């Protein structure tokens, strides 16, 4: 596989102006994308599984189109991957991701989100990008994992002790810890 | 002189800077210094601010009605580090739906600061500079030395636009901040970001000096390039007969009325730079050297919007700020409470950034104590700010000479706390002052007039 930045760039080039989740037939798109890996038209094993879980949520539909776009690239044919793992990712992980970041275009516009998306996909397919070892790959994914970060945000919101500490510190810090500046407001 | 403390509070201090500072501090005309504060700038901060300065001068076409990509990126960066940002940005496409983001208010800064602060906040470098609190509910805005360090290039840029250069040499005094308060910190320091040039904050109150005539002598001796302060301080300086002539006056914190500006220019014979800066936002704009009624947006890392009462973008309305460089206070469509109008396009003064005209600025107000002496409202805010229990305040001087302090508090006032407050106010206003405390001020976010002196007719 290529380096992560290659895929991040590809996501940034996603033709969102051609993508209208209201009119796209996701199953047909998945059929076309999977042919290259399964050599089967209308692959009943995978597509029927996908069909039963296809989202009505426009945000998740949009995210599906981004994944289809990512893997509709010649690079994937060289290394290949087990289609069952991809299905697992689409059915279990992708809805979680769609829920944590919306609208789906944020996965395209925000470089860090694009990187997270491609890393989440690589992780599910048990692939490693070029120039990275497993440890680095996992560390990096953990550090930009949205779901993990939302959990931290929610915990910190709950932590009233933190609030008390901040307020107390601010009161204490006033003047005693001021830094000189040319003016006042 | 506590050499160690000076070196600690200014980590980049050099021996020759210190010797120069020592001369200023030990001058026989110096005020009674009561604080040691430095700039707290480290090598990393220094490099950060210098890079910031470079961009400030190079990138002047930064602003349009739409937030630029730098601002959008900055907001994105905060989405998963601040709960407040996360909540406000949920289901919003930043590029297409910026206007759907619910604005941040002063109440948010006071009541939800812990949600706004990024979770990875390292408190060890947090500083809090006191706000004057003359114009609204005071906000204790946490800040970072690095962000405060950026005031140096920002202020110097505004002076430069008025034809005043501030040399960076350790044997000159770049500026002196003057104030006229009952009580305040008074200090001298060196600014690492100005290569060690000296800076001091002084109080014009006579009790702060060995001899009243020392104020003038000290100013002549230290010879600052500019004086900074609020219009109230400058007016006091003029009235007390300060005859030192700086190269510029740098006015901030309160509305500078046209007639006072003209009087100051005549008296001090120098350009008057009016500066629009809030404790929460840092510097926002400086007065245009050609048309002082208008102020140019100064920093290129903020986005300014003007929103009408319906919250829609308009030519005239409330000034709303997004962005900034303070890591402890990221602002997301922050409603400043100030009103103005905005104009885009190049200006005859050569500035490319848009200009803003403040419509209803922050008018200065003062009170008198029981002996009829002027009291700066800063002194009132100062007492109340120290009371952790106080959320919001209103101070009224009645026509009959009595005073009313309306407060909104976290907890009902205990007896000792109420007594302590009374003593503090009696120290300020006089032992015989008739002061009524009322703790029923609502904390509902609605605007109130914080300071009222029934003896002053503001309309006149």
Coordinates of C-alpha atoms in Angstrom, one line a residue:
Chain A
X1 CA 0.0 0.0 0.0
X2 CA 1.0 3.6 -0.4
X3 CA 1.8 6.1 2.4
X4 CA -1.1 7.5 4.3
X5 CA -0.7 11.0 2.8
X6 CA -1.6 9.5 -0.7
X7 CA -5.0 8.4 0.6
X8 CA -5.6 11.6 2.5
X9 CA -5.0 13.5 -0.7
X10 CA -7.4 11.2 -2.5
X11 CA -10.1 11.8 0.0
X12 CA -9.5 15.5 -0.3
X13 CA -10.2 15.1 -4.0
X14 CA -13.5 13.3 -3.5
X15 CA -15.9 14.6 -6.1
X16 CA -18.6 15.6 -3.6
X17 CA -20.3 17.9 -6.2
X18 CA -21.2 14.7 -8.1
X19 CA -22.5 13.0 -5.0
X20 CA -26.1 13.3 -4.1
X21 CA -27.0 10.7 -1.5
X22 CA -30.7 11.2 -2.4
X23 CA -30.2 9.8 -5.9
X24 CA -27.3 7.4 -5.6
X25 CA -27.9 3.7 -5.7
X26 CA -25.4 2.5 -3.1
X27 CA -25.9 -1.1 -3.8
X28 CA -25.0 -0.6 -7.5
X29 CA -22.0 1.4 -6.5
X30 CA -20.8 -1.3 -4.1
X31 CA -21.4 -3.9 -6.8
X32 CA -19.1 -2.1 -9.2
X33 CA -16.5 -1.6 -6.6
X34 CA -16.5 -5.2 -5.4
X35 CA -16.3 -6.8 -8.8
X36 CA -12.6 -6.1 -8.9
X37 CA -12.0 -8.0 -5.7
X38 CA -14.5 -10.8 -6.0
X39 CA -14.7 -11.2 -9.8
X40 CA -18.4 -11.7 -9.4
X41 CA -21.3 -9.6 -10.6
X42 CA -24.0 -9.1 -8.1
X43 CA -22.1 -11.0 -5.5
X44 CA -24.9 -12.4 -3.5
X45 CA -22.9 -13.3 -0.4
X46 CA -21.7 -9.8 0.4
X47 CA -24.3 -7.7 -1.3
X48 CA -27.2 -9.3 0.4
X49 CA -25.5 -8.8 3.8
X50 CA -24.9 -5.2 2.8
X51 CA -28.4 -4.7 1.5
X52 CA -30.0 -5.6 4.8
X53 CA -27.9 -3.0 6.6
X54 CA -27.9 -0.2 4.1
X55 CA -28.5 3.1 5.9
X56 CA -31.4 5.4 5.4
X57 CA -29.3 8.1 7.2
X58 CA -28.0 10.5 4.5
X59 CA -24.9 11.1 6.5
X60 CA -23.9 7.5 6.6
X61 CA -24.8 7.1 2.9
X62 CA -22.4 9.9 2.1
X63 CA -19.7 8.2 4.1
X64 CA -20.3 5.0 2.1
X65 CA -19.7 6.9 -1.1
X66 CA -16.4 8.2 0.3
X67 CA -15.3 4.6 1.1
X68 CA -16.3 3.4 -2.3
X69 CA -14.3 6.2 -3.8
X70 CA -11.3 5.4 -1.7
X71 CA -11.2 1.7 -2.8
X72 CA -12.0 2.5 -6.4
X73 CA -8.4 3.1 -7.0
X74 CA -5.9 0.8 -8.7
X75 CA -3.6 0.7 -5.7
X76 CA -6.0 -1.6 -3.8
X77 CA -5.8 -4.3 -6.5
X78 CA -2.1 -4.9 -5.9
X79 CA -2.4 -5.9 -2.2
X80 CA -6.1 -6.9 -2.1
X81 CA -8.0 -7.6 1.1
X82 CA -10.6 -10.1 2.4
X83 CA -14.0 -8.7 1.4
X84 CA -15.6 -10.1 4.6
X85 CA -13.5 -7.7 6.7
X86 CA -14.6 -4.8 4.5
X87 CA -18.2 -5.8 5.1
X88 CA -17.6 -6.0 8.8
X89 CA -16.2 -2.5 8.7
X90 CA -19.1 -1.1 6.7
X91 CA -21.7 -2.7 8.9
X92 CA -20.3 -2.2 12.4
X93 CA -17.6 0.5 12.4
X94 CA -18.8 3.0 9.7
X95 CA -22.2 3.8 11.4
X96 CA -20.3 4.6 14.6
X97 CA -18.0 6.9 12.7
X98 CA -20.8 8.6 10.9
X99 CA -22.5 9.3 14.2
X100 CA -19.5 10.9 15.7
X101 CA -18.7 13.3 12.9
X102 CA -21.4 14.9 10.8
X103 CA -22.0 16.1 8.2
X104 CA -20.0 13.5 6.3
X105 CA -18.2 16.2 4.3
X106 CA -16.1 16.9 7.5
X107 CA -14.3 13.6 6.8
X108 CA -13.3 15.2 3.5
X109 CA -12.5 18.8 4.5
X110 CA -10.7 18.1 7.7
X111 CA -7.3 16.5 7.0
X112 CA -7.2 14.9 10.4
X113 CA -10.6 13.3 9.9
X114 CA -9.5 12.0 6.5
X115 CA -6.5 10.5 8.0
X116 CA -8.6 8.9 10.7
X117 CA -11.0 7.5 8.2
X118 CA -8.3 5.9 6.1
X119 CA -6.5 4.5 9.2
X120 CA -9.8 3.1 10.5
X121 CA -10.3 1.4 7.1
X122 CA -6.7 0.1 7.1
X123 CA -7.1 -1.2 10.6
X124 CA -10.2 -3.1 9.8
X125 CA -8.6 -4.6 6.7
X126 CA -5.4 -5.4 8.6
X127 CA -3.3 -3.5 6.2
X128 CA -0.4 -1.2 6.9
X129 CA 0.5 1.9 5.0
X130 CA 3.9 2.2 3.5
X131 CA 6.7 3.5 5.8
X132 CA 4.9 2.6 9.0
X133 CA 5.2 -0.2 11.5
X134 CA 2.3 -1.6 13.4
X135 CA 3.1 0.3 16.6
X136 CA 3.3 3.7 14.9
X137 CA 0.2 3.0 13.0
X138 CA -1.8 2.1 16.1
X139 CA -0.4 5.0 18.2
X140 CA -1.4 7.5 15.5
X141 CA -4.9 6.1 15.1
X142 CA -5.4 6.2 18.8
X143 CA -4.3 9.8 19.0
X144 CA -6.8 11.0 16.4
X145 CA -9.6 8.6 17.2
X146 CA -12.8 10.7 17.3
X147 CA -14.8 8.3 19.4
X148 CA -12.0 8.2 22.0
X149 CA -11.8 11.9 22.1
X150 CA -15.5 12.4 22.5
X151 CA -15.4 10.1 25.4
X152 CA -12.6 12.2 27.0
X153 CA -14.6 15.4 26.3
X154 CA -17.7 14.0 28.0
X155 CA -15.7 12.8 30.9
X156 CA -14.0 16.1 31.4
X157 CA -17.4 17.8 31.2
X158 CA -18.6 15.6 34.0
X159 CA -15.5 16.3 36.1
X160 CA -16.7 19.0 38.4
X161 CA -13.4 18.8 40.2
X162 CA -11.7 20.1 37.2
X163 CA -14.1 23.0 37.0
X164 CA -13.4 23.9 40.6
X165 CA -9.7 23.6 40.1
X166 CA -9.8 25.9 37.0
X167 CA -11.8 28.6 38.7
X168 CA -9.8 28.5 41.8
X169 CA -6.6 28.7 39.8
X170 CA -7.9 31.6 37.8
X171 CA -8.7 33.6 40.9
X172 CA -5.3 32.8 42.4
X173 CA -3.5 33.5 39.1
X174 CA -4.9 37.0 38.8
X175 CA -2.2 39.6 39.2
X176 CA 0.1 37.4 41.1
X177 CA 0.8 35.5 37.9
X178 CA 0.1 38.2 35.4
X179 CA 2.5 38.7 32.5
X180 CA 3.5 42.2 31.6
X181 CA 1.9 43.7 28.5
X182 CA 2.0 47.1 27.0
X183 CA -1.6 48.0 27.7
X184 CA -4.8 47.1 29.6
X185 CA -8.3 46.5 28.4
Chain B
X1 CA 16.4 44.4 44.6
X2 CA 15.4 40.8 44.3
X3 CA 17.5 39.9 41.3
X4 CA 16.4 36.3 41.2
X5 CA 12.7 37.1 40.9
X6 CA 13.4 39.4 38.0
X7 CA 15.3 36.7 36.2
X8 CA 12.6 34.1 37.0
X9 CA 9.7 36.2 35.7
X10 CA 11.6 37.1 32.6
X11 CA 13.3 33.9 31.6
X12 CA 15.2 35.4 28.7
X13 CA 16.6 38.2 30.8
X14 CA 20.2 39.2 30.0
X15 CA 22.7 40.8 32.4
X16 CA 22.7 44.1 30.4
X17 CA 18.9 44.2 30.4
X18 CA 18.9 43.7 34.1
X19 CA 21.4 46.5 34.7
X20 CA 19.3 48.9 32.7
X21 CA 16.1 47.8 34.5
X22 CA 17.9 48.2 37.8
X23 CA 18.7 51.8 37.0
X24 CA 15.1 52.5 36.2
X25 CA 13.8 50.7 39.3
X26 CA 16.3 52.4 41.7
X27 CA 15.8 55.9 40.3
X28 CA 15.3 58.3 43.2
X29 CA 12.2 59.6 41.3
X30 CA 10.7 56.2 40.8
X31 CA 7.2 55.3 42.2
X32 CA 6.8 53.0 45.1
X33 CA 7.0 49.7 43.1
X34 CA 4.8 47.1 44.6
X35 CA 5.1 44.1 42.2
X36 CA 7.6 42.2 40.2
X37 CA 6.2 40.8 37.0
X38 CA 8.0 39.9 33.9
X39 CA 6.9 38.8 30.4
X40 CA 7.4 35.0 31.2
X41 CA 8.5 34.5 27.6
X42 CA 10.6 31.4 26.9
X43 CA 12.8 30.7 23.9
X44 CA 9.9 28.8 22.3
X45 CA 7.4 31.6 23.0
X46 CA 9.9 34.1 21.5
X47 CA 10.2 32.2 18.3
X48 CA 6.4 31.8 18.1
X49 CA 5.8 35.5 18.6
X50 CA 8.5 36.5 16.1
X51 CA 6.8 34.2 13.5
X52 CA 3.5 35.7 14.4
X53 CA 5.0 39.2 13.9
X54 CA 6.3 38.3 10.5
X55 CA 2.9 37.1 9.4
X56 CA 1.2 40.1 10.9
X57 CA 3.1 42.4 8.6
X58 CA 3.0 40.2 5.5
X59 CA -0.6 39.0 5.5
X60 CA -2.8 42.1 5.5
X61 CA -5.4 41.0 3.0
X62 CA -6.8 38.4 5.3
X63 CA -10.4 39.4 5.9
X64 CA -13.6 39.1 4.0
X65 CA -17.2 38.6 5.0
X66 CA -16.7 34.8 4.9
X67 CA -14.3 33.2 7.4
X68 CA -11.1 32.3 5.6
X69 CA -9.6 28.8 5.4
X70 CA -7.2 29.5 8.3
X71 CA -10.1 30.3 10.6
X72 CA -12.1 27.3 9.5
X73 CA -9.1 25.1 10.1
X74 CA -8.6 26.7 13.5
X75 CA -12.2 25.9 14.5
X76 CA -11.9 22.4 13.3
X77 CA -8.8 21.9 15.4
X78 CA -10.9 22.7 18.5
X79 CA -13.8 20.5 17.7
X80 CA -12.5 17.5 19.4
X81 CA -10.6 19.2 22.2
X82 CA -13.2 21.5 23.6
X83 CA -16.6 20.1 24.7
X84 CA -18.2 23.5 24.0
X85 CA -16.9 23.5 20.4
X86 CA -18.0 19.9 19.9
X87 CA -21.5 20.7 21.0
X88 CA -21.8 23.8 19.0
X89 CA -20.3 22.3 15.8
X90 CA -22.4 19.1 15.9
X91 CA -24.1 18.5 12.6
X92 CA -22.8 21.7 11.1
X93 CA -20.8 21.8 7.9
X94 CA -18.2 24.4 8.7
X95 CA -17.6 25.5 5.2
X96 CA -21.2 25.9 4.2
X97 CA -23.0 26.5 7.5
X98 CA -20.7 28.8 9.5
X99 CA -23.6 31.1 10.2
X100 CA -25.6 28.3 11.8
X101 CA -23.1 28.1 14.7
X102 CA -24.7 29.5 17.8
X103 CA -22.7 32.4 19.1
X104 CA -20.7 32.4 22.3
X105 CA -21.7 35.0 25.0
X106 CA -20.1 36.6 27.9
X107 CA -22.3 34.4 30.1
X108 CA -20.7 31.4 28.4
X109 CA -17.2 32.7 29.3
X110 CA -18.3 33.1 32.9
X111 CA -20.4 30.0 33.4
X112 CA -19.1 27.5 31.0
X113 CA -15.4 28.3 30.9
X114 CA -14.5 24.8 32.0
X115 CA -16.2 23.4 28.9
X116 CA -14.6 25.9 26.6
X117 CA -11.1 25.2 27.8
X118 CA -9.4 22.5 25.7
X119 CA -9.2 19.2 27.6
X120 CA -5.4 19.0 27.0
X121 CA -4.9 22.4 28.8
X122 CA -1.7 22.6 30.7
X123 CA -2.5 24.9 33.6
X124 CA 1.1 25.4 34.6
X125 CA 1.6 28.4 32.2
X126 CA -1.8 30.0 32.8
X127 CA -1.8 33.6 33.6
X128 CA -4.7 35.9 34.4
X129 CA -4.3 39.6 33.7
X130 CA -7.0 41.6 35.5
X131 CA -9.5 43.3 33.4
X132 CA -10.5 46.8 34.2
X133 CA -14.1 45.8 34.6
X134 CA -15.4 49.2 34.0
X135 CA -17.8 48.3 31.3
X136 CA -19.6 45.1 32.1
X137 CA -19.5 41.9 34.0
X138 CA -15.8 41.3 34.5
X139 CA -14.5 38.1 33.0
X140 CA -11.4 36.4 34.4
X141 CA -9.9 35.6 31.1
X142 CA -7.2 32.9 31.4
X143 CA -4.3 33.6 29.1
X144 CA -0.9 32.3 28.0
X145 CA 2.4 34.3 28.2
X146 CA 2.8 33.6 24.5
X147 CA -0.5 35.2 23.6
X148 CA 0.2 38.1 25.8
X149 CA 3.6 38.4 24.2
X150 CA 1.8 38.9 20.8
X151 CA 0.6 42.3 22.2
X152 CA 4.1 43.6 21.6
X153 CA 4.1 43.3 17.8
X154 CA 0.4 44.1 17.6
X155 CA 0.7 47.4 19.6
X156 CA 4.0 48.3 17.8
X157 CA 2.3 47.7 14.4
X158 CA -0.5 50.2 15.4
X159 CA 2.1 52.7 16.5
X160 CA 4.1 52.2 13.3
X161 CA 1.0 53.0 11.2
X162 CA 0.9 56.3 13.1
X163 CA 4.5 57.0 12.2
X164 CA 6.1 55.9 15.5
X165 CA 8.8 53.3 15.6
X166 CA 9.7 51.6 18.9
X167 CA 13.4 50.8 18.9
X168 CA 14.3 47.5 20.5
X169 CA 17.3 48.3 22.8
X170 CA 17.8 47.5 26.4
X171 CA 18.8 51.1 27.3
X172 CA 15.5 52.7 26.1
X173 CA 12.1 52.7 27.6
X174 CA 9.6 51.5 25.0
X175 CA 6.5 52.5 26.9
X176 CA 5.0 53.4 30.2
X177 CA 1.4 52.5 31.1
X178 CA -0.3 55.1 33.3
X179 CA -3.3 54.6 35.4
X180 CA -5.1 56.6 38.0
X181 CA -6.5 54.2 40.6
X182 CA -6.7 53.9 44.3
X183 CA -4.9 50.7 44.2
X184 CA -3.1 48.8 41.5
X185 CA 0.1 46.9 40.7
X186 CA 3.0 49.2 39.9
X187 CA 6.1 47.6 38.3
X188 CA 8.9 47.9 35.9
X189 CA 10.2 45.2 33.6
X190 CA 12.0 44.4 30.4
X191 CA 10.3 42.9 27.3
X192 CA 12.2 40.1 25.8
X193 CA 10.2 40.5 22.6
X194 CA 11.5 44.1 22.3
X195 CA 15.1 42.9 22.9
X196 CA 15.1 44.0 26.5
X197 CA 13.7 47.5 26.2
X198 CA 12.1 48.8 29.4
X199 CA 8.5 49.0 30.2
X200 CA 6.7 50.2 33.4
X201 CA 3.3 50.6 34.8
X202 CA 2.8 53.6 37.1
X203 CA -0.1 55.0 39.1
X204 CA -0.6 58.8 38.9
X205 CA -2.1 58.9 42.5
X206 CA 0.2 61.1 44.5
X207 CA 0.4 58.6 47.4
X208 CA 2.3 56.2 45.2
X209 CA 5.2 58.6 44.9
X210 CA 7.9 60.0 47.3
X211 CA 7.1 63.5 46.1
X212 CA 4.3 64.6 43.8
X213 CA 6.8 66.3 41.5
X214 CA 8.5 62.9 41.0
X215 CA 5.9 61.8 38.4
X216 CA 7.1 64.3 35.9
X217 CA 10.7 63.9 36.6
X218 CA 10.5 60.1 36.4
X219 CA 8.8 60.4 33.0
X220 CA 11.5 62.7 31.7
X221 CA 14.2 60.6 33.1
X222 CA 12.9 57.3 31.7
X223 CA 11.8 59.0 28.4
X224 CA 9.3 56.4 27.1
X225 CA 8.5 56.3 23.4
X226 CA 4.8 56.0 24.1
X227 CA 2.4 56.2 27.0
X228 CA -0.4 53.7 27.2
X229 CA -3.5 54.0 29.3
X230 CA -7.2 54.6 29.1
X231 CA -8.8 58.0 28.3
X232 CA -9.5 58.5 32.0
X233 CA -5.8 58.2 32.9
X234 CA -4.8 60.5 30.1
X235 CA -7.3 63.0 31.1
X236 CA -6.0 62.8 34.7
X237 CA -2.4 63.1 33.4
X238 CA -3.4 66.3 31.6
X239 CA -5.2 67.7 34.6
X240 CA -2.3 66.9 37.0
X241 CA 0.0 68.8 34.7
X242 CA 2.2 66.1 33.3
X243 CA 4.3 67.9 30.8
X244 CA 6.3 65.1 29.4
X245 CA 5.7 64.7 25.6
X246 CA 5.9 61.1 24.4
X247 CA 6.0 60.2 20.7
X248 CA 2.5 58.7 20.9
X249 CA -0.4 58.1 23.3
X250 CA -1.8 54.6 23.0
X251 CA -5.4 54.7 24.3
X252 CA -7.4 51.6 25.1
X253 CA -10.1 50.1 27.4
X254 CA -12.6 52.9 27.1
X255 CA -14.3 55.0 24.5
X256 CA -12.1 57.9 23.5
X257 CA -14.4 60.8 22.8
X258 CA -13.5 63.1 19.9
X259 CA -13.1 66.2 22.0
X260 CA -10.8 64.5 24.5
X261 CA -8.8 63.1 21.7
X262 CA -8.3 66.6 20.3
X263 CA -7.4 68.0 23.7
X264 CA -4.9 65.2 24.3
X265 CA -3.3 65.7 20.8
X266 CA -3.0 69.4 21.5
X267 CA -1.6 68.9 25.0
X268 CA 0.8 66.1 24.3
X269 CA 1.6 67.1 20.8
X270 CA 1.7 63.6 19.4
X271 CA -0.4 61.1 17.6
X272 CA -3.2 59.5 19.6
X273 CA -3.6 55.8 18.7
X274 CA -7.0 54.5 19.7
X275 CA -6.9 50.8 20.3
X276 CA -9.9 48.4 20.5
X277 CA -8.9 45.5 22.6
X278 CA -10.8 43.3 25.0
X279 CA -9.4 41.1 27.7
X280 CA -11.2 38.1 26.3
X281 CA -10.2 38.7 22.7
X282 CA -6.9 40.6 22.9
X283 CA -6.3 43.4 20.4
X284 CA -9.0 43.8 17.7
X285 CA -8.4 47.1 15.9
X286 CA -6.5 50.3 15.9
X287 CA -7.6 53.8 14.8
X288 CA -6.9 54.7 11.1
X289 CA -4.3 57.4 11.0
X290 CA -6.3 59.3 8.4
X291 CA -9.8 59.0 9.8
X292 CA -9.7 58.2 13.5
X293 CA -13.5 57.5 13.6
X294 CA -12.7 54.2 12.0
X295 CA -10.5 51.4 13.2
X296 CA -8.7 48.9 11.2
X297 CA -8.9 45.2 12.1
X298 CA -5.4 44.4 13.4
X299 CA -4.7 40.7 13.9
X300 CA -5.0 38.3 11.0
X301 CA -5.9 35.4 13.1
X302 CA -9.4 36.6 14.0
X303 CA -12.6 36.7 12.0
X304 CA -14.9 39.6 12.7
X305 CA -18.6 39.6 11.9
X306 CA -21.3 42.2 12.4
X307 CA -24.6 40.6 13.4
X308 CA -27.9 42.5 13.7
X309 CA -30.4 41.8 16.5
X310 CA -31.8 38.8 14.7
X311 CA -28.3 37.3 14.5
X312 CA -28.0 37.9 10.8
X313 CA -24.9 39.4 9.1
X314 CA -25.4 43.1 8.6
X315 CA -23.5 46.2 7.9
X316 CA -24.4 47.5 11.4
X317 CA -24.7 45.4 14.5
X318 CA -22.9 43.6 17.3
X319 CA -19.3 42.8 16.9
X320 CA -18.7 39.1 16.9
X321 CA -15.2 37.5 17.0
X322 CA -13.9 34.1 16.2
X323 CA -10.3 32.8 16.6
X324 CA -7.4 34.4 18.4
X325 CA -4.2 33.0 19.8
X326 CA -5.1 32.5 23.4
X327 CA -5.0 28.7 23.9
X328 CA -7.0 29.0 27.1
X329 CA -9.8 30.9 25.5
X330 CA -10.7 29.9 22.0
X331 CA -13.5 32.1 20.8
X332 CA -16.3 30.8 18.6
X333 CA -18.5 33.6 17.3
X334 CA -18.0 35.5 20.5
X335 CA -20.5 38.3 21.0
X336 CA -18.4 41.2 22.4
X337 CA -21.3 43.3 23.5
X338 CA -19.9 46.2 21.4
X339 CA -21.7 47.5 18.4
X340 CA -20.3 48.8 15.2
X341 CA -20.3 48.9 11.5
X342 CA -17.8 47.5 9.1
X343 CA -16.3 48.6 5.7
X344 CA -14.3 46.5 3.3
X345 CA -11.8 47.6 0.8
X346 CA -8.4 49.3 0.7
X347 CA -8.0 52.5 2.8
X348 CA -6.2 55.7 1.8
X349 CA -3.9 55.1 4.7
X350 CA -2.5 52.0 2.9
X351 CA -4.1 49.4 5.1
X352 CA -5.8 46.5 3.4
X353 CA -7.8 45.1 6.3
X354 CA -11.4 46.2 6.8
X355 CA -12.3 49.0 9.1
X356 CA -14.8 49.1 11.9
X357 CA -16.5 51.9 13.5
X358 CA -17.6 51.5 17.1
X359 CA -21.1 52.8 17.6
X360 CA -21.8 52.4 21.3
X361 CA -18.4 52.2 22.9
X362 CA -17.4 51.8 26.4
X363 CA -18.0 55.2 28.1
X364 CA -16.0 56.0 31.1
X365 CA -17.8 56.7 34.3
X366 CA -16.4 57.8 37.7
X367 CA -17.7 58.1 41.3
X368 CA -16.8 60.2 44.2
X369 CA -16.0 59.2 47.8
X370 CA -17.6 60.7 50.9
X371 CA -15.0 63.6 50.7
X372 CA -15.8 64.3 47.0
X373 CA -12.6 62.8 45.6
X374 CA -12.8 60.9 42.3
X375 CA -13.0 57.1 42.5
X376 CA -12.2 55.1 39.4
X377 CA -14.7 52.2 38.9
X378 CA -11.7 49.9 38.4
X379 CA -11.2 50.1 42.2
X380 CA -14.8 48.8 42.7
X381 CA -14.4 46.0 40.2
X382 CA -11.1 45.1 41.9
X383 CA -12.7 44.6 45.2
X384 CA -15.6 42.5 43.8
X385 CA -13.4 40.4 41.5
X386 CA -11.5 39.1 44.5
X387 CA -14.7 37.8 46.0
X388 CA -15.0 34.3 44.4
X389 CA -18.7 34.3 45.3
X390 CA -19.7 37.2 43.2
X391 CA -21.0 36.5 39.7
X392 CA -22.2 39.8 38.6
X393 CA -22.3 43.3 40.1
X394 CA -23.9 46.7 39.7
X395 CA -22.7 49.8 41.6
X396 CA -24.9 52.9 42.0
X397 CA -24.0 56.2 43.5
X398 CA -27.3 57.9 44.5
X399 CA -28.1 61.5 44.2
X400 CA -28.2 61.8 48.0
X401 CA -24.6 60.5 48.2
X402 CA -25.4 57.0 49.3
X403 CA -24.2 53.9 47.5
X404 CA -26.0 50.7 46.4
X405 CA -24.1 47.5 45.6
X406 CA -26.3 45.0 43.8
X407 CA -24.8 41.5 43.6
X408 CA -25.5 38.2 42.2
X409 CA -23.7 35.4 44.1
X410 CA -23.0 31.7 43.9
X411 CA -24.0 31.2 47.6
X412 CA -26.0 33.4 49.9
X413 CA -23.6 35.8 51.7
X414 CA -22.4 34.6 55.1
X415 CA -22.1 37.2 57.9
X416 CA -18.3 37.4 57.9
X417 CA -18.2 37.7 54.1
X418 CA -20.7 40.5 54.1
X419 CA -18.8 42.3 56.9
X420 CA -15.5 41.9 55.0
X421 CA -17.1 43.4 51.9
X422 CA -18.4 46.3 53.8
X423 CA -15.0 47.1 55.3
X424 CA -13.4 47.0 51.8
X425 CA -15.9 49.4 50.5
X426 CA -15.6 51.7 53.5
X427 CA -11.8 51.8 52.9
X428 CA -12.4 52.9 49.4
X429 CA -15.4 55.3 49.9
X430 CA -14.9 56.6 53.4
X431 CA -15.7 55.2 56.8
X432 CA -19.0 57.1 57.0
X433 CA -20.2 55.9 53.6
X434 CA -23.8 54.9 53.5
X435 CA -23.6 51.6 51.6
X436 CA -26.5 49.3 51.0
X437 CA -25.8 45.7 49.8
X438 CA -28.4 43.8 47.9
X439 CA -27.9 40.2 46.8
X440 CA -30.9 39.8 44.5
X441 CA -29.3 40.9 41.2
X442 CA -30.5 38.4 38.6
X443 CA -27.8 36.5 36.8
X444 CA -29.9 35.9 33.7
X445 CA -27.6 37.1 31.0
X446 CA -29.6 40.2 30.3
X447 CA -27.6 43.4 29.9
X448 CA -27.5 45.8 32.8
X449 CA -25.7 49.0 33.3
X450 CA -22.9 48.1 35.6
X451 CA -22.0 51.5 36.9
X452 CA -24.5 54.3 37.5
X453 CA -23.7 57.6 39.0
X454 CA -27.0 59.5 39.4
X455 CA -25.0 62.7 39.7
X456 CA -23.6 62.5 36.2
X457 CA -25.8 63.2 33.3
X458 CA -24.3 60.9 30.6
X459 CA -26.3 62.6 27.8
X460 CA -24.7 65.9 28.4

